[in-house]
Tab-separated table of C-alpha atoms and ligand atoms in Angstrom:
chain	number	residue	atom	x	y	z
A	1482	MET	CA	-15.589	-9.281	-4.892
A	1483	ARG	CA	-12.911	-6.845	-3.491
A	1484	THR	CA	-11.063	-7.753	-0.269
A	1485	GLN	CA	-10.457	-5.762	2.847
A	1486	ILE	CA	-7.005	-5.364	3.702
A	1487	VAL	CA	-5.049	-3.759	6.600
A	1488	ALA	CA	-1.332	-3.367	5.804
A	1489	GLY	CA	1.445	-2.145	8.161
A	1490	ASN	CA	4.420	-0.381	6.435
A	1491	TRP	CA	7.058	-0.456	9.018
A	1492	LYS	CA	9.558	1.671	6.903
A	1493	MET	CA	13.214	1.733	8.246
A	1494	ASN	CA	12.239	0.665	11.633
A	1495	LYS	CA	12.761	-2.540	13.868
A	1496	ASN	CA	15.899	-4.482	14.126
A	1497	GLN	CA	15.836	-8.265	13.894
A	1498	ASP	CA	15.115	-8.887	17.628
A	1499	GLU	CA	12.345	-5.878	17.509
A	1500	THR	CA	10.872	-7.501	14.490
A	1501	GLU	CA	10.358	-10.963	16.174
A	1502	ASN	CA	9.090	-9.252	19.139
A	1503	LEU	CA	6.579	-7.113	17.385
A	1504	LEU	CA	5.431	-10.205	15.229
A	1505	SER	CA	5.000	-12.513	18.140
A	1506	GLU	CA	3.079	-9.951	20.061
A	1507	LEU	CA	0.950	-9.381	16.913
A	1508	SER	CA	0.320	-12.908	16.295
A	1509	ALA	CA	-0.719	-13.500	20.023
A	1510	LYS	CA	-3.151	-10.624	19.871
A	1511	LEU	CA	-4.431	-10.917	16.256
A	1512	PRO	CA	-8.254	-10.754	16.233
A	1513	ASP	CA	-10.617	-12.928	14.215
A	1514	SER	CA	-11.158	-10.737	11.102
A	1515	HIS	CA	-12.511	-11.048	7.572
A	1516	ALA	CA	-9.573	-8.616	6.456
A	1517	THR	CA	-6.234	-9.648	5.031
A	1518	VAL	CA	-3.510	-8.519	7.337
A	1519	ILE	CA	-0.201	-7.619	5.786
A	1520	VAL	CA	3.071	-6.346	7.408
A	1521	ALA	CA	5.990	-4.981	5.532
A	1522	PRO	CA	9.204	-5.105	7.498
A	1523	THR	CA	12.565	-3.989	6.187
A	1524	PHE	CA	14.253	-6.004	3.443
A	1525	VAL	CA	16.854	-7.513	5.936
A	1526	ASN	CA	14.098	-8.789	8.154
A	1527	LEU	CA	11.855	-10.410	5.531
A	1528	VAL	CA	13.226	-13.929	6.104
A	1529	THR	CA	12.919	-13.578	9.818
A	1530	SER	CA	9.192	-12.301	9.404
A	1531	LYS	CA	8.337	-15.172	7.070
A	1532	ASN	CA	9.816	-17.709	9.714
A	1533	ALA	CA	8.044	-16.009	12.516
A	1534	LEU	CA	4.735	-15.938	10.858
A	1535	HIS	CA	4.905	-19.574	9.187
A	1536	SER	CA	1.782	-20.537	11.083
A	1537	SER	CA	0.116	-17.249	10.993
A	1538	THR	CA	-2.514	-15.691	8.470
A	1539	ILE	CA	-0.402	-12.514	8.599
A	1540	LYS	CA	1.146	-12.069	5.120
A	1541	VAL	CA	4.470	-10.340	4.498
A	1542	ALA	CA	5.220	-7.763	1.920
A	1543	ALA	CA	8.358	-5.942	0.856
A	1544	GLN	CA	8.464	-2.105	0.859
A	1545	ASN	CA	10.131	-1.797	-2.560
A	1546	MET	CA	11.949	-3.371	-5.279
A	1547	HIS	CA	13.977	-2.996	-8.595
A	1548	PHE	CA	12.260	-3.363	-11.970
A	1549	ALA	CA	15.261	-5.339	-13.293
A	1550	GLU	CA	15.676	-9.122	-12.808
A	1551	ASN	CA	19.324	-8.751	-11.852
A	1552	GLY	CA	22.450	-7.017	-12.694
A	1553	ALA	CA	24.543	-3.861	-11.947
A	1554	TYR	CA	22.273	-1.961	-9.587
A	1555	THR	CA	24.249	-1.699	-6.371
A	1556	GLY	CA	22.059	-1.604	-3.320
A	1557	GLU	CA	19.017	-2.905	-5.078
A	1558	ILE	CA	16.669	-5.914	-4.679
A	1559	SER	CA	14.876	-7.842	-7.491
A	1560	SER	CA	11.436	-9.393	-7.723
A	1561	ASP	CA	13.132	-12.816	-8.160
A	1562	MET	CA	15.036	-12.366	-4.979
A	1563	LEU	CA	11.795	-11.511	-3.125
A	1564	LEU	CA	9.904	-14.496	-4.614
A	1565	ASN	CA	12.924	-16.811	-3.892
A	1566	ILE	CA	12.438	-16.149	-0.212
A	1567	GLY	CA	8.476	-16.413	-0.462
A	1568	ILE	CA	7.504	-12.762	-0.685
A	1569	ASP	CA	5.014	-12.269	-3.413
A	1570	ILE	CA	3.639	-8.802	-2.334
A	1571	VAL	CA	5.349	-5.535	-2.816
A	1572	ILE	CA	4.568	-1.830	-2.062
A	1573	LEU	CA	5.365	0.313	-4.833
A	1574	GLY	CA	5.261	4.230	-5.306
A	1575	HIS	CA	5.245	5.051	-1.542
A	1576	SER	CA	5.507	8.961	-1.228
A	1577	GLU	CA	8.851	8.492	0.417
A	1578	ARG	CA	10.049	6.720	-2.575
A	1579	ARG	CA	8.734	9.285	-4.715
A	1580	SER	CA	9.884	12.350	-2.819
A	1581	LEU	CA	13.239	11.207	-1.167
A	1582	PHE	CA	14.390	8.838	-3.904
A	1583	GLY	CA	13.128	10.404	-6.993
A	1584	GLU	CA	10.820	7.632	-8.094
A	1585	ASP	CA	8.553	9.050	-10.732
A	1586	ASP	CA	5.482	7.539	-12.618
A	1587	GLU	CA	7.606	6.316	-15.456
A	1588	LEU	CA	9.941	4.393	-13.099
A	1589	LEU	CA	6.988	3.128	-11.229
A	1590	ALA	CA	5.305	1.939	-14.445
A	1591	LYS	CA	8.339	-0.089	-15.035
A	1592	LYS	CA	8.411	-1.498	-11.464
A	1593	VAL	CA	4.695	-2.259	-11.669
A	1594	LYS	CA	4.983	-4.059	-15.030
A	1595	THR	CA	7.903	-6.366	-13.599
A	1596	ALA	CA	6.000	-7.177	-10.677
A	1597	ILE	CA	2.851	-8.144	-12.461
A	1598	GLU	CA	4.873	-10.291	-14.980
A	1599	LYS	CA	6.207	-12.118	-11.912
A	1600	GLN	CA	2.761	-12.654	-10.604
A	1601	MET	CA	3.343	-10.440	-7.497
A	1602	THR	CA	0.620	-8.559	-5.782
A	1603	VAL	CA	1.393	-4.751	-5.954
A	1604	ILE	CA	0.230	-2.324	-3.315
A	1605	PHE	CA	0.463	0.787	-5.491
A	1606	CYS	CA	0.605	4.181	-3.349
A	1607	PHE	CA	-0.109	7.457	-4.856
A	1608	GLY	CA	-1.706	10.821	-3.641
A	1609	GLU	CA	-1.406	14.494	-3.770
A	1610	GLU	CA	0.771	17.005	-1.966
A	1611	LEU	CA	-0.562	19.736	0.255
A	1612	GLU	CA	0.069	22.489	-2.321
A	1613	GLU	CA	-1.864	20.335	-4.933
A	1614	ARG	CA	-4.780	20.029	-2.679
A	1615	LYS	CA	-4.804	23.707	-1.661
A	1616	SER	CA	-4.754	24.581	-5.252
A	1617	ASP	CA	-7.589	22.246	-5.979
A	1618	ASN	CA	-5.568	20.106	-8.329
A	1619	HIS	CA	-5.723	16.820	-6.140
A	1620	PHE	CA	-8.169	15.033	-8.449
A	1621	SER	CA	-5.991	15.727	-11.619
A	1622	VAL	CA	-2.735	14.705	-9.815
A	1623	VAL	CA	-4.238	11.554	-8.771
A	1624	GLU	CA	-5.631	10.874	-12.235
A	1625	SER	CA	-2.333	11.393	-13.874
A	1626	GLN	CA	-0.360	9.249	-11.235
A	1627	LEU	CA	-2.797	6.357	-11.965
A	1628	LYS	CA	-2.812	6.973	-15.905
A	1629	ASN	CA	0.909	7.197	-16.146
A	1630	ALA	CA	1.868	4.270	-13.942
A	1631	MET	CA	-1.027	1.972	-14.067
A	1632	PHE	CA	-3.297	2.341	-17.153
A	1633	GLY	CA	-0.772	0.493	-19.346
A	1634	LEU	CA	-1.893	-2.729	-17.611
A	1635	ASP	CA	-4.127	-5.039	-19.157
A	1636	GLU	CA	-7.364	-5.946	-17.414
A	1637	LYS	CA	-6.339	-9.422	-16.170
A	1638	SER	CA	-3.268	-7.727	-14.356
A	1639	TRP	CA	-5.610	-5.701	-12.077
A	1640	GLN	CA	-6.417	-8.852	-10.289
A	1641	HIS	CA	-3.018	-8.433	-8.620
A	1642	ILE	CA	-3.258	-4.664	-7.994
A	1643	VAL	CA	-4.234	-3.061	-4.648
A	1644	LEU	CA	-4.425	0.786	-4.603
A	1645	ALA	CA	-3.377	2.831	-1.617
A	1646	TYR	CA	-4.564	6.525	-1.837
A	1647	GLU	CA	-2.158	8.283	0.551
A	1648	PRO	CA	-2.445	12.087	0.465
A	1649	VAL	CA	1.210	13.157	1.292
A	1650	TRP	CA	0.155	15.909	3.644
A	1651	ALA	CA	-1.415	13.126	5.807
A	1652	ILE	CA	1.457	10.760	5.973
A	1653	GLY	CA	3.262	10.840	9.321
A	1654	THR	CA	1.875	14.265	10.201
A	1655	GLY	CA	-1.008	13.395	12.553
A	1656	GLU	CA	-3.282	15.084	10.042
A	1657	THR	CA	-5.715	12.751	8.598
A	1658	ALA	CA	-8.132	13.234	5.596
A	1659	THR	CA	-11.646	13.478	6.889
A	1660	PRO	CA	-13.710	10.240	6.175
A	1661	GLU	CA	-15.504	12.367	3.690
A	1662	GLN	CA	-12.344	13.531	2.038
A	1663	ALA	CA	-11.265	9.943	1.725
A	1664	GLN	CA	-14.572	8.643	0.418
A	1665	GLU	CA	-14.663	11.414	-2.092
A	1666	MET	CA	-11.169	10.622	-3.435
A	1667	HIS	CA	-11.915	6.731	-3.424
A	1668	ALA	CA	-15.049	7.348	-5.408
A	1669	PHE	CA	-13.317	9.442	-7.903
A	1670	ILE	CA	-10.469	6.797	-8.241
A	1671	ARG	CA	-13.031	4.015	-8.711
A	1672	ASN	CA	-14.653	6.136	-11.356
A	1673	THR	CA	-11.458	6.967	-13.221
A	1674	ILE	CA	-10.738	3.200	-13.521
A	1675	SER	CA	-14.215	2.346	-14.383
A	1676	GLU	CA	-13.891	4.883	-17.348
A	1677	ALA	CA	-10.475	3.503	-18.335
A	1678	TYR	CA	-11.463	-0.106	-18.123
A	1679	ASN	CA	-15.021	-1.074	-16.991
A	1680	PRO	CA	-17.231	-0.774	-13.834
A	1681	THR	CA	-16.692	-4.450	-12.981
A	1682	LEU	CA	-12.965	-4.166	-12.839
A	1683	ALA	CA	-13.266	-0.961	-10.876
A	1684	ASN	CA	-15.661	-2.274	-8.373
A	1685	ASP	CA	-13.384	-5.280	-7.640
A	1686	VAL	CA	-10.123	-3.204	-7.019
A	1687	SER	CA	-9.414	-2.898	-3.277
A	1688	ILE	CA	-8.522	0.780	-2.565
A	1689	LEU	CA	-6.759	1.400	0.863
A	1690	TYR	CA	-6.626	4.728	2.666
A	1691	GLY	CA	-3.278	5.610	4.195
A	1692	GLY	CA	-2.297	8.779	6.085
A	1693	SER	CA	-2.189	8.960	10.084
A	1694	VAL	CA	-4.805	6.219	10.522
A	1695	LYS	CA	-4.814	5.440	14.188
A	1696	PRO	CA	-7.042	3.329	16.512
A	1697	ASN	CA	-9.270	6.457	17.226
A	1698	ASN	CA	-10.119	7.270	13.553
A	1699	ALA	CA	-9.834	3.895	11.694
A	1700	ALA	CA	-13.505	2.912	12.200
A	1701	GLU	CA	-14.800	5.905	10.717
A	1702	ILE	CA	-12.577	5.975	7.683
A	1703	PHE	CA	-13.195	2.319	7.107
A	1704	SER	CA	-16.856	2.791	7.219
A	1705	LYS	CA	-16.895	4.556	3.945
A	1706	PRO	CA	-18.269	2.492	1.109
A	1707	ASP	CA	-15.147	3.032	-1.205
A	1708	VAL	CA	-12.642	2.573	1.483
A	1709	ASP	CA	-11.421	-1.069	1.765
A	1710	GLY	CA	-8.973	-0.772	4.495
A	1711	GLY	CA	-5.845	0.990	5.335
A	1712	LEU	CA	-2.073	1.333	4.778
A	1713	ILE	CA	-0.748	2.100	8.205
A	1714	GLY	CA	2.747	3.613	8.961
A	1715	GLY	CA	3.331	4.753	12.615
A	1716	ALA	CA	0.554	2.974	14.107
A	1717	SER	CA	1.617	-0.467	12.685
A	1718	LEU	CA	4.712	-0.409	14.862
A	1719	LYS	CA	2.834	-0.983	18.068
A	1720	ALA	CA	1.004	-4.297	18.229
A	1721	ASP	CA	-1.888	-2.920	20.247
A	1722	ASP	CA	-2.596	-0.008	17.953
A	1723	PHE	CA	-2.327	-2.174	14.875
A	1724	VAL	CA	-4.611	-4.792	16.370
A	1725	GLU	CA	-7.223	-1.885	17.281
A	1726	ILE	CA	-7.118	-0.777	13.666
A	1727	ILE	CA	-7.710	-4.317	12.415
A	1728	LYS	CA	-10.601	-4.767	14.810
A	1729	ALA	CA	-12.010	-1.436	13.418
A	1730	ILE	CA	-12.478	-2.915	9.769
B	146	PEP	C1	2.542	5.512	5.274
B	146	PEP	O1	3.705	5.636	5.522
B	146	PEP	O2	2.187	4.709	4.260
B	146	PEP	C2	1.573	5.981	6.235
B	146	PEP	C3	0.317	5.978	5.964
B	146	PEP	O3	2.176	6.535	7.540
B	146	PEP	P1	1.402	7.058	8.651
B	146	PEP	O4	0.269	5.920	9.039
B	146	PEP	O5	2.502	7.152	9.759
B	146	PEP	O6	0.865	8.500	8.368
């Protein structure tokens, strides 16, 4: 059975004090939910976040990591470093990593492989750009992103994979895919995985939607049968908004 998840990607926001304040407000207001709730603060605030949430059900994820175990990679963070501070969930392939930092499918395949070897859970992001949707190439783009970065994994590894379909044109823009567009793509993704592996595996993978999910549109998007929750950017930075989104699932 797949799980429902609401994850907040804080990106490069919130200093240490702000991180503590947001987490304490979030913990106080956290509704009872069957969904797994995850927050992904910046690297420098991961330890603070783990400490702040030690008695909470909210899990903490990293926003990125390097594929190597250690070595001459100035400015980078390894899986072992994350695991050493108790972080075993990592977001990989976010569109900002792809577009601003040149991360491509080949590099992401290496990062995913390392994370899986280290028994981490990967929230793997992918999705088409506006031009690709306008030219009706969104399905082929999404299919190739999955094939190139993910389909080298063996079946067992998929127990540690969460997918996050994030159409780039909807991220931080206020423009959201309609619930129907989200469902159509999520069903396509599940079918693509089913063909590459098998229907049971495809049915068990959680597929989150990301892209301007807000309190006023979350319930409708989450109501779609192949949408298993959301990866939330801007709205995860305000406790009240994030809580409303959690309640919507
Ligand atoms: C994201 O960055 O993953 C995201 C979905 O951002 P936003 O919710 O702000 O569109």
